[in-house]
Amino acid sequence: MDKRSEMHRRERRRYVIGYGGSLLLTLTTFAVAYLFGIETPGVYLTIGLLGLAQLVLQLVYFLHIDRRRSSREDLHLVLFSTMVLLIMILGTIWVLGNLAMRMHMHVM
Amino acid sequence: MKRAPTHSYPGINLGERHASADKAAEVVTFGFWVFLMSDLVYFGLMFAIYITMIDAQAGGPGPHELFDLKSIFAQTLILLTSSLTVGLAMLALKYNLPRGRIVLWFGVTLVLGISFLVLEVRDFMAMAEKGGIPQRSGFLSAFFGLVPLHGLHVAAGCLWLIVLGIQLRVKGMTDVVISRVVRLALFWHFLDLIWIGIITIVYFGGLTYG
């Protein structure tokens, strides 16, 4: 087998691993919701962590973001955008939650 | 910064066989990443609004009456599978596989994308029948601001897929067309990431806290 088809096989395997892992995490998420109900924060925390795991898995296996030097500029871009986003999201929730509390709107 | 010759820009690389396409793709691909990240900020703010609006149901129908988890489950599996097939289409192009293989993966991705949209629109119609329309409450406005925005992106992706399919046929596998397929694959994977956020925050979050 020549080098190219060997590389092809390896790259295809990455996609299949990413897909298999994501599928497993998705099935676990829905199974947890189905078996334990979706009412309690503990179950929701589990679902949230499974979602986060799937995000990371797909970033690595589908979008090829990792700590390799050549994709590090991109990792910086993703991390910086995430930081800006977290400031805006947490800021929004903080400010509006505080407003709701002071106005007795019973939100959150 | 010294870069490895086999991997010259972030994301999926085309490799030596398409060296000229790779060079041309380097700058635009990074630019496309910048676009994706600004799109992410847009989605992120819609998520933030949704989170603050979860309780603002104004006596209207809430998540428990409106969300159909079975349909969401089906949509999740469809979109995840399409993310795999678009990757396989990309690899088929990268390794110069027969044109039939490329057309096959393109076709499967398109069919999955359209199936996803059909299921989603059916969900929205079922919601509307139960009184879940955007103007009913703040919660529903936030929902319909966010989830159909993702659907609109998927629809744009389908259109892009069709246009690229035609370009592959008319122009052949030129460097420009190949680098466009790379960006389409990135876009499609990105939409699957957003969807993970939607099922976690909009659907499960709504059912837990709504």
CSV table of C-alpha atoms in Angstrom, one decimal:
chain,number,residue,atom,x,y,z
A,1,MET,CA,0.0,0.0,0.0
A,2,ASP,CA,1.5,3.4,-1.0
A,3,LYS,CA,1.9,6.4,1.3
A,4,ARG,CA,-1.0,8.3,-0.1
A,5,SER,CA,-3.6,5.7,0.5
A,6,GLU,CA,-2.1,5.0,3.9
A,7,MET,CA,-2.5,8.8,4.8
A,8,HIS,CA,-6.0,8.7,3.4
A,9,ARG,CA,-6.9,5.7,5.6
A,10,ARG,CA,-5.5,7.5,8.6
A,11,GLU,CA,-7.4,10.7,8.0
A,12,ARG,CA,-10.6,8.8,7.3
A,13,ARG,CA,-10.1,7.0,10.6
A,14,ARG,CA,-10.0,10.4,12.4
A,15,TYR,CA,-13.4,11.3,11.1
A,16,VAL,CA,-14.8,7.9,12.0
A,17,ILE,CA,-13.4,8.2,15.5
A,18,GLY,CA,-14.9,11.7,15.8
A,19,TYR,CA,-18.3,10.4,14.6
A,20,GLY,CA,-18.3,7.4,16.8
A,21,GLY,CA,-17.4,9.4,19.9
A,22,SER,CA,-20.0,12.1,19.1
A,23,LEU,CA,-22.6,9.4,18.5
A,24,LEU,CA,-21.8,7.8,21.8
A,25,LEU,CA,-22.0,11.1,23.7
A,26,THR,CA,-25.3,12.0,22.0
A,27,LEU,CA,-26.8,8.7,22.9
A,28,THR,CA,-25.6,9.0,26.5
A,29,THR,CA,-27.1,12.5,26.7
A,30,PHE,CA,-30.5,11.4,25.6
A,31,ALA,CA,-30.4,8.2,27.7
A,32,VAL,CA,-29.6,10.2,30.8
A,33,ALA,CA,-32.4,12.6,30.1
A,34,TYR,CA,-34.8,9.7,29.4
A,35,LEU,CA,-33.8,7.6,32.4
A,36,PHE,CA,-33.4,10.2,35.1
A,37,GLY,CA,-35.9,12.9,33.9
A,38,ILE,CA,-34.8,16.4,33.0
A,39,GLU,CA,-36.1,18.2,36.1
A,40,THR,CA,-33.1,18.2,38.4
A,41,PRO,CA,-30.0,20.4,38.1
A,42,GLY,CA,-27.7,17.4,38.8
A,43,VAL,CA,-28.9,15.7,35.6
A,44,TYR,CA,-28.6,19.0,33.7
A,45,LEU,CA,-25.0,19.4,34.9
A,46,THR,CA,-24.3,15.9,33.5
A,47,ILE,CA,-25.9,16.8,30.2
A,48,GLY,CA,-24.0,20.1,30.0
A,49,LEU,CA,-20.7,18.3,30.6
A,50,LEU,CA,-21.5,15.7,27.9
A,51,GLY,CA,-22.3,18.5,25.5
A,52,LEU,CA,-19.0,20.2,26.3
A,53,ALA,CA,-17.1,17.0,25.8
A,54,GLN,CA,-18.7,16.6,22.4
A,55,LEU,CA,-17.8,20.2,21.5
A,56,VAL,CA,-14.1,19.5,22.2
A,57,LEU,CA,-14.2,16.1,20.5
A,58,GLN,CA,-15.6,17.6,17.3
A,59,LEU,CA,-13.2,20.6,17.4
A,60,VAL,CA,-10.3,18.1,17.5
A,61,TYR,CA,-11.5,15.4,15.1
A,62,PHE,CA,-13.7,17.3,12.6
A,63,LEU,CA,-12.2,20.8,12.7
A,64,HIS,CA,-8.6,19.7,13.3
A,65,ILE,CA,-7.9,22.2,16.1
A,66,ASP,CA,-5.2,21.0,18.4
A,67,ARG,CA,-2.0,22.2,20.0
A,68,ARG,CA,0.2,21.4,17.0
A,69,ARG,CA,2.3,24.4,16.1
A,70,SER,CA,0.7,24.9,12.7
A,71,SER,CA,-2.8,25.2,14.0
A,72,ARG,CA,-1.9,27.2,17.0
A,73,GLU,CA,-2.7,30.6,15.5
A,74,ASP,CA,-6.1,29.2,14.9
A,75,LEU,CA,-6.4,28.0,18.4
A,76,HIS,CA,-5.6,31.5,19.6
A,77,LEU,CA,-8.4,32.9,17.4
A,78,VAL,CA,-10.9,30.4,18.8
A,79,LEU,CA,-9.8,31.0,22.4
A,80,PHE,CA,-9.9,34.8,22.0
A,81,SER,CA,-13.4,34.6,20.4
A,82,THR,CA,-14.5,32.3,23.2
A,83,MET,CA,-13.2,34.8,25.8
A,84,VAL,CA,-15.0,37.8,24.2
A,85,LEU,CA,-18.2,35.6,23.9
A,86,LEU,CA,-18.0,34.5,27.6
A,87,ILE,CA,-17.6,38.1,28.8
A,88,MET,CA,-20.7,39.1,26.7
A,89,ILE,CA,-22.8,36.1,27.7
A,90,LEU,CA,-22.0,36.2,31.4
A,91,GLY,CA,-22.3,40.0,31.4
A,92,THR,CA,-25.7,39.8,29.9
A,93,ILE,CA,-26.9,37.1,32.3
A,94,TRP,CA,-25.5,39.0,35.3
A,95,VAL,CA,-26.9,42.4,34.4
A,96,LEU,CA,-30.3,41.2,33.3
A,97,GLY,CA,-30.5,38.7,36.2
A,98,ASN,CA,-29.7,41.5,38.6
A,99,LEU,CA,-32.3,43.8,37.0
A,100,ALA,CA,-34.9,41.1,37.2
A,101,MET,CA,-34.1,40.5,40.9
A,102,ARG,CA,-34.4,44.2,41.8
A,103,MET,CA,-37.6,44.6,39.8
A,104,HIS,CA,-39.0,41.5,41.4
A,105,MET,CA,-39.7,39.8,38.1
A,106,HIS,CA,-38.8,36.3,39.4
A,107,VAL,CA,-36.6,35.5,36.5
A,108,MET,CA,-33.9,32.9,37.2
B,1,MET,CA,6.8,30.9,13.4
B,2,LYS,CA,8.1,28.0,11.5
B,3,ARG,CA,5.4,25.8,9.9
B,4,ALA,CA,5.4,22.2,8.9
B,5,PRO,CA,5.2,22.0,5.1
B,6,THR,CA,2.5,19.3,5.3
B,7,HIS,CA,0.2,21.4,7.4
B,8,SER,CA,0.4,25.0,6.5
B,9,TYR,CA,-2.9,26.5,7.7
B,10,PRO,CA,-5.5,25.7,10.4
B,11,GLY,CA,-8.2,23.2,9.7
B,12,ILE,CA,-8.3,20.6,6.9
B,13,ASN,CA,-5.3,20.8,4.7
B,14,LEU,CA,-5.2,19.6,1.1
B,15,GLY,CA,-1.7,18.1,1.1
B,16,GLU,CA,1.1,17.9,-1.5
B,17,ARG,CA,-0.9,16.8,-4.4
B,18,HIS,CA,-2.9,20.0,-4.3
B,19,ALA,CA,0.1,22.2,-3.3
B,20,SER,CA,-1.0,25.2,-5.4
B,21,ALA,CA,-4.5,25.0,-4.1
B,22,ASP,CA,-3.1,24.8,-0.6
B,23,LYS,CA,-1.2,28.0,-1.0
B,24,ALA,CA,-4.2,29.9,-2.4
B,25,ALA,CA,-6.4,28.5,0.3
B,26,GLU,CA,-4.2,29.4,3.2
B,27,VAL,CA,-5.2,33.1,3.5
B,28,VAL,CA,-8.9,32.7,2.7
B,29,THR,CA,-9.2,29.8,5.1
B,30,PHE,CA,-7.9,31.8,8.0
B,31,GLY,CA,-10.3,34.6,6.9
B,32,PHE,CA,-13.1,32.2,6.9
B,33,TRP,CA,-12.2,31.1,10.4
B,34,VAL,CA,-12.5,34.8,11.4
B,35,PHE,CA,-16.0,34.9,9.8
B,36,LEU,CA,-17.0,31.7,11.7
B,37,MET,CA,-15.9,33.2,15.0
B,38,SER,CA,-17.8,36.4,14.4
B,39,ASP,CA,-20.8,34.2,13.5
B,40,LEU,CA,-20.2,32.4,16.8
B,41,VAL,CA,-20.4,35.7,18.7
B,42,TYR,CA,-23.8,36.4,17.0
B,43,PHE,CA,-25.1,32.9,18.0
B,44,GLY,CA,-23.6,33.4,21.5
B,45,LEU,CA,-25.6,36.5,22.1
B,46,MET,CA,-28.8,34.8,20.9
B,47,PHE,CA,-28.0,32.1,23.5
B,48,ALA,CA,-27.5,34.7,26.2
B,49,ILE,CA,-30.9,36.3,25.3
B,50,TYR,CA,-32.6,32.9,25.4
B,51,ILE,CA,-31.1,32.1,28.8
B,52,THR,CA,-32.4,35.4,30.3
B,53,MET,CA,-35.8,34.8,28.7
B,54,ILE,CA,-36.4,31.2,29.8
B,55,ASP,CA,-38.8,32.3,32.5
B,56,ALA,CA,-40.5,35.1,30.5
B,57,GLN,CA,-43.3,32.9,29.3
B,58,ALA,CA,-46.1,35.4,30.1
B,59,GLY,CA,-48.6,32.6,30.7
B,60,GLY,CA,-48.0,31.2,27.2
B,61,PRO,CA,-47.0,27.6,26.3
B,62,GLY,CA,-43.6,26.7,27.7
B,63,PRO,CA,-40.9,24.1,26.9
B,64,HIS,CA,-42.8,21.2,28.4
B,65,GLU,CA,-45.8,21.7,26.1
B,66,LEU,CA,-43.8,22.7,23.0
B,67,PHE,CA,-40.6,20.6,22.7
B,68,ASP,CA,-40.7,17.2,21.1
B,69,LEU,CA,-37.5,15.4,22.2
B,70,LYS,CA,-38.0,12.5,19.8
B,71,SER,CA,-37.8,14.8,16.8
B,72,ILE,CA,-34.9,16.7,18.3
B,73,PHE,CA,-33.1,13.3,18.8
B,74,ALA,CA,-33.7,12.5,15.1
B,75,GLN,CA,-32.5,15.9,14.0
B,76,THR,CA,-29.3,15.5,16.1
B,77,LEU,CA,-28.4,12.2,14.6
B,78,ILE,CA,-29.1,13.5,11.0
B,79,LEU,CA,-26.9,16.6,11.5
B,80,LEU,CA,-24.1,14.6,13.1
B,81,THR,CA,-24.1,12.1,10.3
B,82,SER,CA,-24.1,14.9,7.7
B,83,SER,CA,-21.0,16.3,9.4
B,84,LEU,CA,-19.3,13.0,8.9
B,85,THR,CA,-20.3,12.7,5.2
B,86,VAL,CA,-19.2,16.3,4.4
B,87,GLY,CA,-15.8,15.4,5.8
B,88,LEU,CA,-15.7,12.2,3.7
B,89,ALA,CA,-16.6,14.3,0.6
B,90,MET,CA,-13.7,16.6,1.5
B,91,LEU,CA,-11.3,13.6,1.8
B,92,ALA,CA,-12.5,12.1,-1.4
B,93,LEU,CA,-11.6,15.4,-3.1
B,94,LYS,CA,-8.3,15.6,-1.3
B,95,TYR,CA,-7.2,12.1,-2.3
B,96,ASN,CA,-8.4,12.4,-5.9
B,97,LEU,CA,-10.9,9.5,-5.5
B,98,PRO,CA,-13.2,8.9,-8.5
B,99,ARG,CA,-15.7,11.6,-9.2
B,100,GLY,CA,-18.6,9.2,-8.4
B,101,ARG,CA,-17.4,9.0,-4.8
B,102,ILE,CA,-17.3,12.8,-4.4
B,103,VAL,CA,-20.8,13.1,-5.9
B,104,LEU,CA,-22.1,10.4,-3.6
B,105,TRP,CA,-20.9,12.1,-0.4
B,106,PHE,CA,-22.1,15.5,-1.6
B,107,GLY,CA,-25.5,14.0,-2.4
B,108,VAL,CA,-25.8,12.2,1.0
B,109,THR,CA,-24.9,15.4,2.8
B,110,LEU,CA,-27.4,17.4,0.9
B,111,VAL,CA,-30.2,14.8,1.5
B,112,LEU,CA,-29.4,14.8,5.2
B,113,GLY,CA,-29.3,18.6,5.4
B,114,ILE,CA,-32.7,18.8,3.7
B,115,SER,CA,-34.2,16.1,6.0
B,116,PHE,CA,-32.9,18.1,9.0
B,117,LEU,CA,-34.7,21.2,7.7
B,118,VAL,CA,-37.9,19.3,7.0
B,119,LEU,CA,-38.0,17.9,10.5
B,120,GLU,CA,-37.2,21.3,12.0
B,121,VAL,CA,-39.9,23.1,10.0
B,122,ARG,CA,-42.4,20.4,11.1
B,123,ASP,CA,-41.5,21.0,14.7
B,124,PHE,CA,-42.1,24.8,14.3
B,125,MET,CA,-45.4,24.1,12.7
B,126,ALA,CA,-46.4,21.8,15.5
B,127,MET,CA,-45.4,24.5,18.0
B,128,ALA,CA,-47.4,27.1,16.2
B,129,GLU,CA,-50.5,24.9,16.4
B,130,LYS,CA,-50.1,24.8,20.2
B,131,GLY,CA,-49.9,28.6,20.3
B,132,GLY,CA,-46.2,28.7,20.4
B,133,ILE,CA,-45.7,31.7,18.0
B,134,PRO,CA,-42.8,34.2,18.3
B,135,GLN,CA,-45.1,37.1,19.4
B,136,ARG,CA,-46.6,35.1,22.3
B,137,SER,CA,-43.9,35.7,24.9
B,138,GLY,CA,-40.3,36.8,25.4
B,139,PHE,CA,-39.3,33.1,25.8
B,140,LEU,CA,-40.8,32.2,22.4
B,141,SER,CA,-39.3,35.3,20.7
B,142,ALA,CA,-35.9,34.3,22.0
B,143,PHE,CA,-36.4,30.7,20.8
B,144,PHE,CA,-37.5,31.7,17.3
B,145,GLY,CA,-34.6,34.2,17.1
B,146,LEU,CA,-32.1,31.5,17.8
B,147,VAL,CA,-33.2,28.1,16.5
B,148,PRO,CA,-34.4,29.2,13.0
B,149,LEU,CA,-31.2,31.3,12.7
B,150,HIS,CA,-29.3,28.0,12.9
B,151,GLY,CA,-31.8,26.4,10.4
B,152,LEU,CA,-31.2,29.4,8.0
B,153,HIS,CA,-27.5,28.6,8.2
B,154,VAL,CA,-28.2,25.0,7.3
B,155,ALA,CA,-30.3,26.1,4.4
B,156,ALA,CA,-27.5,28.4,3.2
B,157,GLY,CA,-25.1,25.4,3.6
B,158,CYS,CA,-27.4,23.3,1.4
B,159,LEU,CA,-27.5,26.0,-1.3
B,160,TRP,CA,-23.8,26.3,-1.1
B,161,LEU,CA,-23.5,22.5,-1.5
B,162,ILE,CA,-25.7,22.6,-4.7
B,163,VAL,CA,-23.7,25.5,-6.2
B,164,LEU,CA,-20.4,23.7,-5.5
B,165,GLY,CA,-21.7,20.5,-7.0
B,166,ILE,CA,-22.5,22.4,-10.2
B,167,GLN,CA,-19.1,24.2,-10.1
B,168,LEU,CA,-17.3,20.8,-9.8
B,169,ARG,CA,-19.2,19.6,-12.8
B,170,VAL,CA,-18.7,22.7,-15.0
B,171,LYS,CA,-15.3,23.9,-13.9
B,172,GLY,CA,-13.8,20.5,-12.8
B,173,MET,CA,-11.6,20.1,-9.8
B,174,THR,CA,-9.7,23.4,-10.1
B,175,ASP,CA,-7.8,24.9,-7.1
B,176,VAL,CA,-10.4,27.5,-6.5
B,177,VAL,CA,-13.3,25.1,-6.4
B,178,ILE,CA,-11.3,22.7,-4.1
B,179,SER,CA,-10.5,25.4,-1.6
B,180,ARG,CA,-14.2,26.3,-1.6
B,181,VAL,CA,-15.1,22.8,-0.6
B,182,VAL,CA,-12.6,23.0,2.3
B,183,ARG,CA,-14.5,26.1,3.6
B,184,LEU,CA,-17.9,24.4,3.1
B,185,ALA,CA,-16.7,21.5,5.2
B,186,LEU,CA,-15.6,23.9,7.9
B,187,PHE,CA,-18.9,25.7,7.8
B,188,TRP,CA,-20.8,22.5,8.1
B,189,HIS,CA,-18.8,21.2,11.0
B,190,PHE,CA,-19.3,24.6,12.7
B,191,LEU,CA,-23.1,24.3,12.3
B,192,ASP,CA,-23.0,20.9,14.1
B,193,LEU,CA,-21.1,22.5,17.0
B,194,ILE,CA,-23.8,25.2,17.3
B,195,TRP,CA,-26.5,22.5,17.2
B,196,ILE,CA,-24.8,20.8,20.2
B,197,GLY,CA,-25.2,24.2,22.0
B,198,ILE,CA,-28.9,24.3,20.9
B,199,ILE,CA,-29.8,20.9,22.2
B,200,THR,CA,-27.9,21.4,25.5
B,201,ILE,CA,-29.0,25.0,26.3
B,202,VAL,CA,-32.3,25.5,24.4
B,203,TYR,CA,-33.9,22.1,24.6
B,204,PHE,CA,-32.5,20.4,27.7
B,205,GLY,CA,-31.9,23.8,29.5
B,206,GLY,CA,-35.4,24.9,28.7
B,207,LEU,CA,-36.9,21.7,30.0
B,208,THR,CA,-34.9,21.9,33.2
B,209,TYR,CA,-35.3,25.5,34.1
B,210,GLY,CA,-38.4,26.6,32.0
